[in-house]
Amino acid sequence: MRAAPELFLHAQNLARTGRLDEARAAYARSLDAHPDFLPGYLALSGLAAHLGDAAAAIAVLRAALARAEGNAAARHAIRRPLAGLLASLRPTAWDARLAADLRACLADEQLDPQPLAGVTAALLRHADAADPLWPIFLTRCINTDPAIEARLVVLRDARIGAGDAHDPLVPALACQAHANQYVWPAPEAAPDGLLRALVAPPSELPDDPAWQPLARHLEDSVIELGLAAAIPSFSDPAADVSIKVRRQYEAHPYPRWQAPPASRRTDFAAHLAALPGIDRAALPPAPLRLLVAGCGTGFEAIDMARIDASLSVTAVDLSRASLAFAQRKADALGIANIRFVQGDILALDRLGETFDVATSTGVLHHMADPDAGLASIVGVLRRGGVVRLALYSHRARAPVRAAHARIAERGWQADADGIRAFRAHILSLPADDPLAVLRESDDFYSLSGCRDLVFHAHERHYRWPEIAALIAGAGLRLIGLDASPEAITRFGAMHGAAADVRDLALWAALEAEHPFLFAGMIALWCQKL
């Protein structure tokens, strides 16, 4: 009998040559012969998922978990792809096995729980309030399901009405309310005592394990206050728009993420050298100095620092509150190659430094003068250096512009009451109303998220010719688009495999047929001439 690695390599070779059905059978044979060989399970599950058989892929990972009992590292390695598969499910009936899978994945603090919010909420539609999945869902995820939100508000109000702070669901409901920044409508009756934690941050909590998730959130806020005061600064914003944007993110740092990105070790310099239009000869040599211009709460900056420890990362933002959140996360992860600095992108020259690479994701479109903002970034970039930009698409943001018009019409302000009133209106709309699509955004379900989504202090949306002009005006050359696999597939289907992915006119034609293809942002790689 061949050894497991040999059988495994044989299956891998079949997969590489496109003989996928044969590869699947070969992976299965290797596991039959060597049922404790973890890479075989991961490969077989991945191939089954690639072939569209999600149920089989999940079954393989469940079998792997059974084999890995007592091996924490192996179980985490299995739960990561399992969580990815589960996230796409939308069950229409109760499934005890799925509930057990979700509890296990949500309990793994190394996994990002938020992608599992949709499937968990869909399953909980078919559960009673005593099911053990409720507390772990409410303390680990922000709910993004309108029907579950309505049910949670009823559950909250019933407990307030009963005056029972000892109900086992109260601590989890309080944690959920704190996580979404109390975005739900206020109850008719004002709660007393410990029940006030359901509608506002509590001043103290009992020494009870059930209240520990909320206690940790509150402790994190205290830590961030201390960190914010110690963040170094190189400038304060001068422009009125910048002042308003800073004020927004000081009040509502966004996003308040939980688990760090699943960063894979990468030679970042090699990644840049592989971009389709890069001038490799002009690219600065490694080790690279990276500027994150507008880092917010640090998710991207921390991801970059983790994927390549040789990078020296400087992350800049207007908001001390956002930077403090980022610093707390970086400290918890033990990241040594990153520093956070408060300041205005327009004053980057005051840093007195130059960089090899810069990223600015979702930032320029919130500036009064995006051209000046990009010029400032490019000004501290070495010649031949690379910058990644991400901008709002004019076409994809049509529902947001419609929301802006409705907000102006009703006179809702960008405060808690205005945001709650807007949300109540959107939740009341029929499914076919154009604004109802906003309910599909995760950002709709928290106060900071909804403010960023439709109540932002300032934003603009870009058409493709405007993007081309922005890049050219900054002395940059487009070297690639950072598009999703779906977008790349559609681009090839419309324009052919030989089409130049740097041709923005071709992307404009594609987006005209698929208007929400860039519902997130349009991300581009450019090189300084």
Coordinates of C-alpha atoms in Angstrom, one line a residue:
M1 CA 0.0 0.0 0.0
R2 CA 1.3 3.4 -0.9
A3 CA 2.1 5.9 1.9
A4 CA -0.4 8.7 2.5
P5 CA 1.8 11.5 1.1
E6 CA 2.3 9.5 -2.1
L7 CA -1.4 8.9 -2.6
F8 CA -2.0 12.6 -1.7
L9 CA 0.6 13.8 -4.2
H10 CA -0.9 11.6 -6.9
A11 CA -4.3 13.2 -6.3
Q12 CA -2.7 16.7 -6.3
N13 CA -1.1 16.0 -9.7
L14 CA -4.5 14.9 -11.1
A15 CA -6.1 18.1 -9.8
R16 CA -3.3 20.2 -11.3
T17 CA -3.9 18.7 -14.8
G18 CA -7.6 19.3 -14.6
R19 CA -8.7 15.7 -14.0
L20 CA -10.8 16.8 -11.1
D21 CA -13.2 13.8 -10.8
E22 CA -10.2 11.4 -10.8
A23 CA -8.5 13.6 -8.3
R24 CA -11.5 13.6 -6.0
A25 CA -11.6 9.8 -6.1
A26 CA -7.9 9.6 -5.4
Y27 CA -8.1 11.9 -2.4
A28 CA -10.9 9.7 -1.1
R29 CA -8.8 6.6 -1.5
S30 CA -5.9 8.2 0.3
L31 CA -8.2 8.9 3.3
D32 CA -9.6 5.4 3.2
A33 CA -6.0 4.1 3.6
H34 CA -4.8 6.8 6.0
P35 CA -7.9 8.3 7.9
D36 CA -5.7 10.5 10.1
F37 CA -4.0 12.4 7.3
L38 CA -5.4 15.9 7.8
P39 CA -4.2 17.5 4.5
G40 CA -6.2 14.9 2.6
Y41 CA -9.4 16.0 4.3
L42 CA -8.7 19.7 3.5
A43 CA -7.8 19.0 -0.1
L44 CA -10.8 16.7 -0.7
S45 CA -13.2 19.3 0.9
G46 CA -11.7 22.1 -1.1
L47 CA -12.1 20.2 -4.4
A48 CA -15.7 19.2 -3.6
A49 CA -16.5 22.8 -2.9
H50 CA -14.8 23.8 -6.1
L51 CA -17.0 21.3 -8.0
G52 CA -20.1 22.9 -6.4
D53 CA -20.8 20.1 -3.9
A54 CA -20.9 22.1 -0.7
A55 CA -22.7 19.4 1.2
A56 CA -20.0 16.9 0.5
A57 CA -17.3 19.4 1.3
I58 CA -18.9 20.1 4.7
A59 CA -19.3 16.3 5.4
V60 CA -15.6 15.8 4.8
L61 CA -14.6 18.5 7.2
R62 CA -17.0 17.1 9.8
A63 CA -15.2 13.8 9.5
A64 CA -11.9 15.5 9.9
L65 CA -13.0 17.2 13.1
A66 CA -14.0 13.8 14.5
R67 CA -10.5 12.5 13.7
A68 CA -8.8 15.6 15.2
E69 CA -10.4 15.3 18.7
G70 CA -8.0 16.7 21.2
N71 CA -5.8 18.5 18.7
A72 CA -6.6 22.2 19.1
A73 CA -4.4 23.4 16.2
A74 CA -5.8 20.9 13.8
R75 CA -9.4 21.6 14.8
H76 CA -8.8 25.3 14.1
A77 CA -7.3 24.5 10.7
I78 CA -10.4 22.5 9.9
R79 CA -12.9 25.0 11.3
R80 CA -11.6 27.9 9.1
P81 CA -12.7 26.3 5.8
L82 CA -15.8 24.9 7.5
A83 CA -16.8 28.4 8.5
G84 CA -16.3 29.6 5.0
L85 CA -18.6 26.9 3.7
L86 CA -21.3 27.4 6.3
A87 CA -21.4 31.1 5.7
S88 CA -23.1 30.6 2.3
L89 CA -25.9 28.5 3.7
R90 CA -29.4 29.7 4.4
P91 CA -31.3 26.9 6.1
T92 CA -35.1 26.9 5.9
A93 CA -35.6 24.5 8.8
W94 CA -33.9 23.6 12.1
D95 CA -30.8 21.5 11.7
A96 CA -29.2 20.3 14.9
R97 CA -25.9 19.3 13.2
L98 CA -25.6 22.7 11.6
A99 CA -26.3 24.3 15.0
A100 CA -23.4 22.3 16.5
D101 CA -21.1 23.3 13.7
L102 CA -22.0 27.0 14.2
R103 CA -21.5 26.9 17.9
A104 CA -18.0 25.4 17.4
C105 CA -17.0 27.9 14.8
L106 CA -18.4 30.9 16.7
A107 CA -16.5 29.8 19.8
D108 CA -13.2 29.8 18.0
E109 CA -11.9 33.3 18.8
Q110 CA -9.3 33.1 16.0
L111 CA -12.1 33.1 13.4
D112 CA -14.0 36.1 12.3
P113 CA -17.5 35.4 13.5
Q114 CA -19.3 38.1 11.5
P115 CA -19.5 36.1 8.2
L116 CA -21.5 33.5 10.1
A117 CA -24.2 36.0 11.2
G118 CA -26.4 35.3 8.1
V119 CA -26.5 31.6 8.4
T120 CA -26.9 31.6 12.2
A121 CA -29.7 34.1 12.0
A122 CA -31.4 32.0 9.3
L123 CA -31.2 28.9 11.5
L124 CA -32.3 30.8 14.6
R125 CA -35.6 31.7 12.9
H126 CA -36.5 28.1 13.6
A127 CA -35.3 28.0 17.2
D128 CA -36.9 28.9 20.5
A129 CA -35.4 31.5 22.8
A130 CA -33.9 28.9 25.1
D131 CA -31.6 27.3 22.4
P132 CA -27.9 27.5 23.4
L133 CA -27.1 29.0 20.0
W134 CA -28.7 32.3 20.9
P135 CA -26.2 33.5 23.5
I136 CA -23.1 32.7 21.4
F137 CA -24.7 34.3 18.4
L138 CA -25.6 37.5 20.3
T139 CA -22.2 37.8 22.0
R140 CA -20.1 37.1 18.9
C141 CA -22.0 38.5 15.9
I142 CA -23.8 41.7 15.1
N143 CA -27.2 40.5 13.8
T144 CA -27.8 41.4 10.1
D145 CA -31.2 39.8 9.6
P146 CA -34.3 42.1 9.7
A147 CA -36.6 39.3 11.0
I148 CA -34.3 38.4 13.8
E149 CA -33.8 42.0 14.7
A150 CA -37.6 42.3 15.1
R151 CA -37.6 39.2 17.3
L152 CA -34.7 40.5 19.4
V153 CA -36.5 43.8 20.1
V154 CA -39.6 41.8 21.2
L155 CA -37.4 39.6 23.5
R156 CA -35.7 42.7 24.9
D157 CA -38.9 44.5 25.6
A158 CA -40.5 41.4 27.2
R159 CA -37.7 41.2 29.6
I160 CA -37.8 44.9 30.4
G161 CA -41.6 44.5 30.9
A162 CA -41.1 41.6 33.3
G163 CA -38.4 43.4 35.2
D164 CA -36.3 40.2 35.4
A165 CA -32.6 41.0 35.1
H166 CA -31.8 37.3 36.0
D167 CA -33.3 36.0 32.7
P168 CA -30.5 33.9 31.1
L169 CA -30.8 35.8 27.8
V170 CA -30.5 39.3 29.3
P171 CA -26.6 39.4 29.3
A172 CA -26.4 38.2 25.7
L173 CA -29.1 40.7 24.6
A174 CA -27.2 43.5 26.4
C175 CA -23.9 42.5 24.7
Q176 CA -25.7 42.6 21.3
A177 CA -27.2 46.0 22.0
H178 CA -23.8 47.4 23.0
A179 CA -22.1 45.9 19.9
N180 CA -24.6 47.6 17.6
Q181 CA -24.4 50.8 19.6
Y182 CA -28.0 50.7 20.7
V183 CA -29.3 51.1 17.2
W184 CA -32.7 49.4 18.0
P185 CA -35.7 51.6 18.7
A186 CA -36.1 52.6 22.3
P187 CA -38.5 50.5 24.5
E188 CA -41.7 52.1 25.6
A189 CA -40.8 51.5 29.3
A190 CA -37.5 52.8 30.6
P191 CA -35.6 49.8 32.2
D192 CA -34.3 50.0 35.8
G193 CA -31.2 48.6 37.5
L194 CA -29.2 46.0 35.5
L195 CA -31.8 45.9 32.8
R196 CA -30.6 49.4 31.7
A197 CA -27.7 47.6 30.1
L198 CA -30.2 46.6 27.4
V199 CA -30.4 50.3 26.2
A200 CA -27.2 52.1 27.3
P201 CA -23.7 51.3 28.5
P202 CA -23.8 50.1 32.1
S203 CA -21.8 51.7 34.8
E204 CA -21.1 48.4 36.5
L205 CA -21.8 44.7 35.9
P206 CA -22.2 41.7 38.2
D207 CA -19.2 39.3 38.6
D208 CA -21.0 36.6 36.6
P209 CA -19.6 34.6 33.7
A210 CA -22.7 35.3 31.6
W211 CA -21.8 39.0 31.7
Q212 CA -18.2 38.6 30.8
P213 CA -18.5 39.2 27.0
L214 CA -20.0 42.6 27.7
A215 CA -17.5 43.3 30.4
R216 CA -14.7 42.6 28.0
H217 CA -16.2 45.1 25.5
L218 CA -16.4 47.7 28.2
E219 CA -12.8 47.0 29.3
D220 CA -11.6 47.4 25.7
S221 CA -13.2 50.9 25.6
V222 CA -11.3 51.9 28.7
I223 CA -8.0 50.6 27.2
E224 CA -8.7 52.5 24.0
L225 CA -9.2 55.8 25.9
G226 CA -5.7 55.4 27.3
L227 CA -4.1 54.5 24.0
A228 CA -5.8 57.4 22.2
A229 CA -4.0 59.9 24.4
A230 CA -0.6 58.4 23.6
I231 CA -1.0 58.3 19.8
P232 CA 1.6 60.6 18.2
S233 CA 0.4 63.3 15.8
F234 CA 2.0 65.2 13.0
S235 CA -0.9 67.6 12.1
D236 CA -4.5 68.5 12.8
P237 CA -7.1 68.8 10.0
A238 CA -7.5 72.3 8.6
A239 CA -10.2 71.8 5.9
D240 CA -13.8 72.0 7.1
V241 CA -14.7 68.6 5.6
S242 CA -11.7 66.9 7.2
I243 CA -12.8 68.3 10.6
K244 CA -16.3 66.9 10.1
V245 CA -15.0 63.5 9.0
R246 CA -12.7 63.4 12.0
R247 CA -15.6 64.3 14.3
Q248 CA -17.7 61.4 12.8
Y249 CA -15.0 58.8 13.3
E250 CA -14.1 60.0 16.8
A251 CA -17.7 59.4 17.8
H252 CA -18.2 56.2 15.7
P253 CA -14.9 54.4 14.9
Y254 CA -15.7 52.1 11.9
P255 CA -15.6 49.2 11.6
R256 CA -15.3 47.7 15.1
W257 CA -14.0 44.4 13.9
Q258 CA -13.4 41.3 16.1
A259 CA -11.1 38.7 14.7
P260 CA -8.0 39.7 12.6
P261 CA -7.9 38.8 8.9
A262 CA -6.8 35.3 8.0
S263 CA -3.4 36.6 6.9
R264 CA -1.3 34.3 4.7
R265 CA 2.4 34.8 4.7
T266 CA 3.3 36.5 1.4
D267 CA 6.4 38.0 -0.1
F268 CA 4.8 41.3 -0.8
A269 CA 7.6 42.6 -3.1
A270 CA 7.0 39.5 -5.2
H271 CA 3.3 40.1 -5.2
L272 CA 3.9 43.7 -6.5
A273 CA 6.3 42.4 -9.1
A274 CA 3.6 40.1 -10.5
L275 CA 1.1 42.9 -11.2
P276 CA 0.2 43.0 -14.9
G277 CA 1.5 46.4 -15.8
I278 CA 4.3 46.9 -13.3
D279 CA 7.7 48.3 -14.3
R280 CA 9.8 45.9 -12.3
A281 CA 13.0 47.7 -12.9
A282 CA 11.6 50.9 -11.3
L283 CA 10.1 49.1 -8.3
P284 CA 12.0 50.0 -5.1
P285 CA 13.9 47.1 -3.6
A286 CA 12.8 45.2 -0.5
P287 CA 12.5 45.7 2.4
L288 CA 9.6 47.9 1.7
R289 CA 8.2 50.8 3.6
L290 CA 4.4 50.9 3.5
L291 CA 2.1 53.9 4.2
V292 CA -1.6 53.2 4.9
A293 CA -3.2 56.6 4.3
G294 CA -6.5 56.6 6.2
C295 CA -6.2 53.3 8.1
G296 CA -9.4 53.7 10.2
T297 CA -9.6 50.9 12.8
G298 CA -6.6 49.2 11.3
F299 CA -7.9 46.1 9.7
E300 CA -6.0 46.5 6.4
A301 CA -2.9 47.9 8.0
I302 CA -2.7 45.0 10.5
D303 CA -3.3 42.5 7.6
M304 CA -0.4 44.0 5.6
A305 CA 1.9 43.9 8.7
R306 CA 1.1 40.3 9.3
I307 CA 1.4 38.9 5.8
D308 CA 5.0 40.1 5.4
A309 CA 7.0 40.8 8.6
S310 CA 9.7 42.5 6.4
L311 CA 7.3 45.4 5.7
S312 CA 7.7 48.5 7.8
V313 CA 4.1 49.9 8.1
T314 CA 3.1 53.4 9.0
A315 CA -0.7 53.8 9.4
V316 CA -2.2 57.3 9.4
D317 CA -5.7 58.4 10.2
L318 CA -7.6 61.6 11.4
S319 CA -9.3 59.9 14.2
R320 CA -7.6 59.1 17.5
A321 CA -10.5 56.9 18.6
S322 CA -10.0 54.8 15.4
L323 CA -6.3 54.6 15.8
A324 CA -6.7 53.5 19.5
F325 CA -8.9 50.6 18.4
A326 CA -6.3 49.7 15.9
Q327 CA -3.4 50.0 18.4
R328 CA -5.3 47.7 20.9
K329 CA -5.7 45.1 18.2
A330 CA -2.1 45.3 17.1
D331 CA -0.9 45.0 20.7
A332 CA -3.1 42.0 21.3
L333 CA -1.6 40.3 18.2
G334 CA 2.0 41.2 19.2
I335 CA 2.7 43.0 15.9
A336 CA 6.0 44.8 16.0
N337 CA 6.3 46.2 12.4
I338 CA 3.5 48.7 12.5
R339 CA 3.1 52.2 14.0
F340 CA 0.0 54.4 14.1
V341 CA 0.1 58.1 13.7
Q342 CA -2.7 60.7 13.9
G343 CA -2.7 63.4 11.1
D344 CA -4.3 64.7 8.0
I345 CA -3.4 63.1 4.6
L346 CA -3.1 66.6 3.2
A347 CA -0.1 67.1 5.5
L348 CA 1.8 63.9 4.9
D349 CA 5.0 65.9 4.0
R350 CA 5.2 66.8 7.7
L351 CA 6.1 63.2 8.5
G352 CA 9.5 63.9 6.8
E353 CA 9.6 60.4 5.3
T354 CA 9.2 58.6 2.0
F355 CA 7.6 55.3 1.3
D356 CA 7.8 52.5 -1.3
V357 CA 4.2 51.5 -1.3
A358 CA 1.0 53.3 -0.2
T359 CA -2.6 52.2 0.2
S360 CA -5.7 54.4 0.6
T361 CA -8.8 52.3 0.8
G362 CA -12.1 54.2 1.0
V363 CA -10.5 57.5 1.9
L364 CA -10.1 59.8 -1.0
H365 CA -13.8 59.9 -1.8
H366 CA -14.4 61.3 1.7
M367 CA -12.1 64.3 1.1
A368 CA -13.2 67.8 -0.1
D369 CA -10.4 67.7 -2.7
P370 CA -9.5 64.0 -3.6
D371 CA -7.0 65.2 -6.2
A372 CA -5.1 67.1 -3.5
G373 CA -5.3 64.1 -1.2
L374 CA -3.8 61.8 -3.8
A375 CA -1.2 64.3 -4.7
S376 CA -0.1 64.4 -1.1
I377 CA 0.2 60.6 -1.0
V378 CA 2.1 60.5 -4.2
G379 CA 4.3 63.3 -2.9
V380 CA 5.8 61.0 -0.2
L381 CA 6.0 58.0 -2.5
R382 CA 9.4 57.1 -4.1
R383 CA 9.6 57.1 -7.9
G384 CA 8.6 53.7 -9.1
G385 CA 6.6 53.2 -6.0
V386 CA 3.2 51.6 -6.0
V387 CA -0.1 52.9 -4.6
R388 CA -3.4 51.0 -4.2
L389 CA -6.6 53.0 -4.3
A390 CA -10.2 52.0 -3.6
L391 CA -13.0 54.4 -4.6
Y392 CA -16.8 54.3 -4.5
S393 CA -18.5 53.5 -7.8
H394 CA -21.0 56.0 -9.0
R395 CA -23.2 53.3 -10.5
A396 CA -23.1 50.9 -7.5
R397 CA -23.8 53.7 -5.0
A398 CA -27.1 54.6 -6.6
P399 CA -29.2 53.3 -3.6
V400 CA -27.0 55.4 -1.3
R401 CA -27.7 58.5 -3.3
A402 CA -31.4 57.7 -3.1
A403 CA -31.0 57.3 0.6
H404 CA -29.3 60.7 0.9
A405 CA -32.3 62.3 -0.9
R406 CA -34.8 60.6 1.4
I407 CA -32.8 61.7 4.5
A408 CA -32.7 65.3 3.3
E409 CA -36.5 65.1 2.4
R410 CA -37.4 63.9 6.0
G411 CA -34.8 66.1 7.7
W412 CA -33.2 63.2 9.6
Q413 CA -29.9 64.2 11.3
A414 CA -26.7 62.1 11.6
D415 CA -27.4 61.4 15.3
A416 CA -28.7 58.3 17.1
D417 CA -32.4 59.5 16.8
G418 CA -32.0 60.3 13.1
I419 CA -30.3 57.0 12.3
R420 CA -33.0 55.1 14.2
A421 CA -35.8 56.9 12.4
F422 CA -34.2 56.2 9.0
R423 CA -33.7 52.5 9.8
A424 CA -37.3 52.2 10.9
H425 CA -38.4 53.7 7.6
I426 CA -36.2 51.4 5.6
L427 CA -37.4 48.3 7.6
S428 CA -41.0 49.3 6.9
L429 CA -40.6 49.4 3.1
P430 CA -41.8 46.6 0.8
A431 CA -39.2 44.3 -0.6
D432 CA -39.5 45.7 -4.1
D433 CA -38.8 49.3 -3.0
P434 CA -35.4 50.5 -4.4
L435 CA -34.3 51.5 -0.9
A436 CA -35.0 48.1 0.6
V437 CA -31.7 46.9 -0.9
L438 CA -30.0 48.8 2.0
R439 CA -31.2 46.1 4.3
E440 CA -28.8 43.7 2.6
S441 CA -25.8 45.7 3.8
D442 CA -24.2 44.6 7.1
D443 CA -23.5 48.2 7.8
F444 CA -27.2 48.9 8.2
Y445 CA -27.3 47.0 11.5
S446 CA -25.1 49.1 13.7
L447 CA -25.1 52.8 14.5
S448 CA -21.6 53.4 13.3
G449 CA -22.1 51.2 10.2
C450 CA -25.4 52.9 9.2
R451 CA -23.8 56.4 9.7
D452 CA -20.9 55.4 7.5
L453 CA -23.3 53.9 4.9
V454 CA -25.8 56.7 4.4
F455 CA -25.1 59.6 6.9
H456 CA -21.4 60.2 6.1
A457 CA -20.2 63.7 6.6
H458 CA -18.9 63.9 3.0
E459 CA -18.5 61.5 0.0
R460 CA -18.4 61.4 -3.7
H461 CA -18.9 58.6 -6.2
Y462 CA -16.6 58.0 -9.2
R463 CA -17.4 57.2 -12.8
W464 CA -14.7 55.4 -14.8
P465 CA -13.5 58.4 -16.8
E466 CA -13.1 60.3 -13.5
I467 CA -11.0 57.6 -12.1
A468 CA -8.7 57.7 -15.2
A469 CA -8.4 61.5 -14.8
L470 CA -7.6 61.2 -11.1
I471 CA -4.8 58.7 -11.7
A472 CA -3.3 60.6 -14.6
G473 CA -3.5 63.9 -12.8
A474 CA -1.4 62.5 -9.9
G475 CA 1.3 61.3 -12.3
L476 CA 0.4 57.7 -11.9
R477 CA 0.2 54.8 -14.3
L478 CA -2.5 52.2 -13.9
I479 CA -0.9 48.7 -13.5
G480 CA -3.8 46.6 -12.4
L481 CA -7.3 46.2 -11.0
D482 CA -7.9 44.4 -7.7
A483 CA -11.2 42.8 -8.7
S484 CA -13.2 39.9 -7.2
P485 CA -13.1 36.5 -8.9
E486 CA -16.7 37.1 -10.0
A487 CA -15.7 40.4 -11.7
I488 CA -12.7 38.8 -13.4
T489 CA -14.8 35.9 -14.7
R490 CA -17.4 38.3 -16.1
F491 CA -14.8 40.5 -17.6
G492 CA -13.2 37.6 -19.5
A493 CA -16.7 36.3 -20.6
M494 CA -17.6 39.7 -22.0
H495 CA -14.3 40.9 -23.5
G496 CA -12.3 37.7 -24.0
A497 CA -9.3 36.2 -22.3
A498 CA -6.8 38.5 -24.2
A499 CA -8.5 41.7 -23.1
D500 CA -6.4 44.2 -21.1
V501 CA -7.7 44.3 -17.5
R502 CA -6.2 47.8 -17.3
D503 CA -8.7 49.1 -19.9
L504 CA -11.1 51.1 -17.8
A505 CA -13.5 51.5 -20.7
L506 CA -14.0 47.8 -20.8
W507 CA -14.8 47.7 -17.1
A508 CA -17.3 50.5 -17.6
A509 CA -19.0 48.4 -20.3
L510 CA -19.1 45.5 -17.9
E511 CA -20.4 47.5 -15.0
A512 CA -23.2 48.9 -17.2
E513 CA -24.6 45.3 -17.4
H514 CA -23.8 44.4 -13.8
P515 CA -24.4 47.6 -11.8
F516 CA -23.6 46.2 -8.4
L517 CA -20.4 44.4 -9.4
F518 CA -18.4 47.0 -7.5
A519 CA -20.9 47.4 -4.6
G520 CA -17.9 47.6 -2.2
M521 CA -15.4 49.7 -4.1
I522 CA -13.3 49.9 -7.2
A523 CA -9.7 49.0 -6.2
L524 CA -6.8 49.8 -8.4
W525 CA -3.0 49.4 -8.4
C526 CA -0.9 52.3 -9.8
Q527 CA 2.8 53.1 -10.1
K528 CA 4.4 56.5 -9.8
L529 CA 6.0 57.5 -13.1

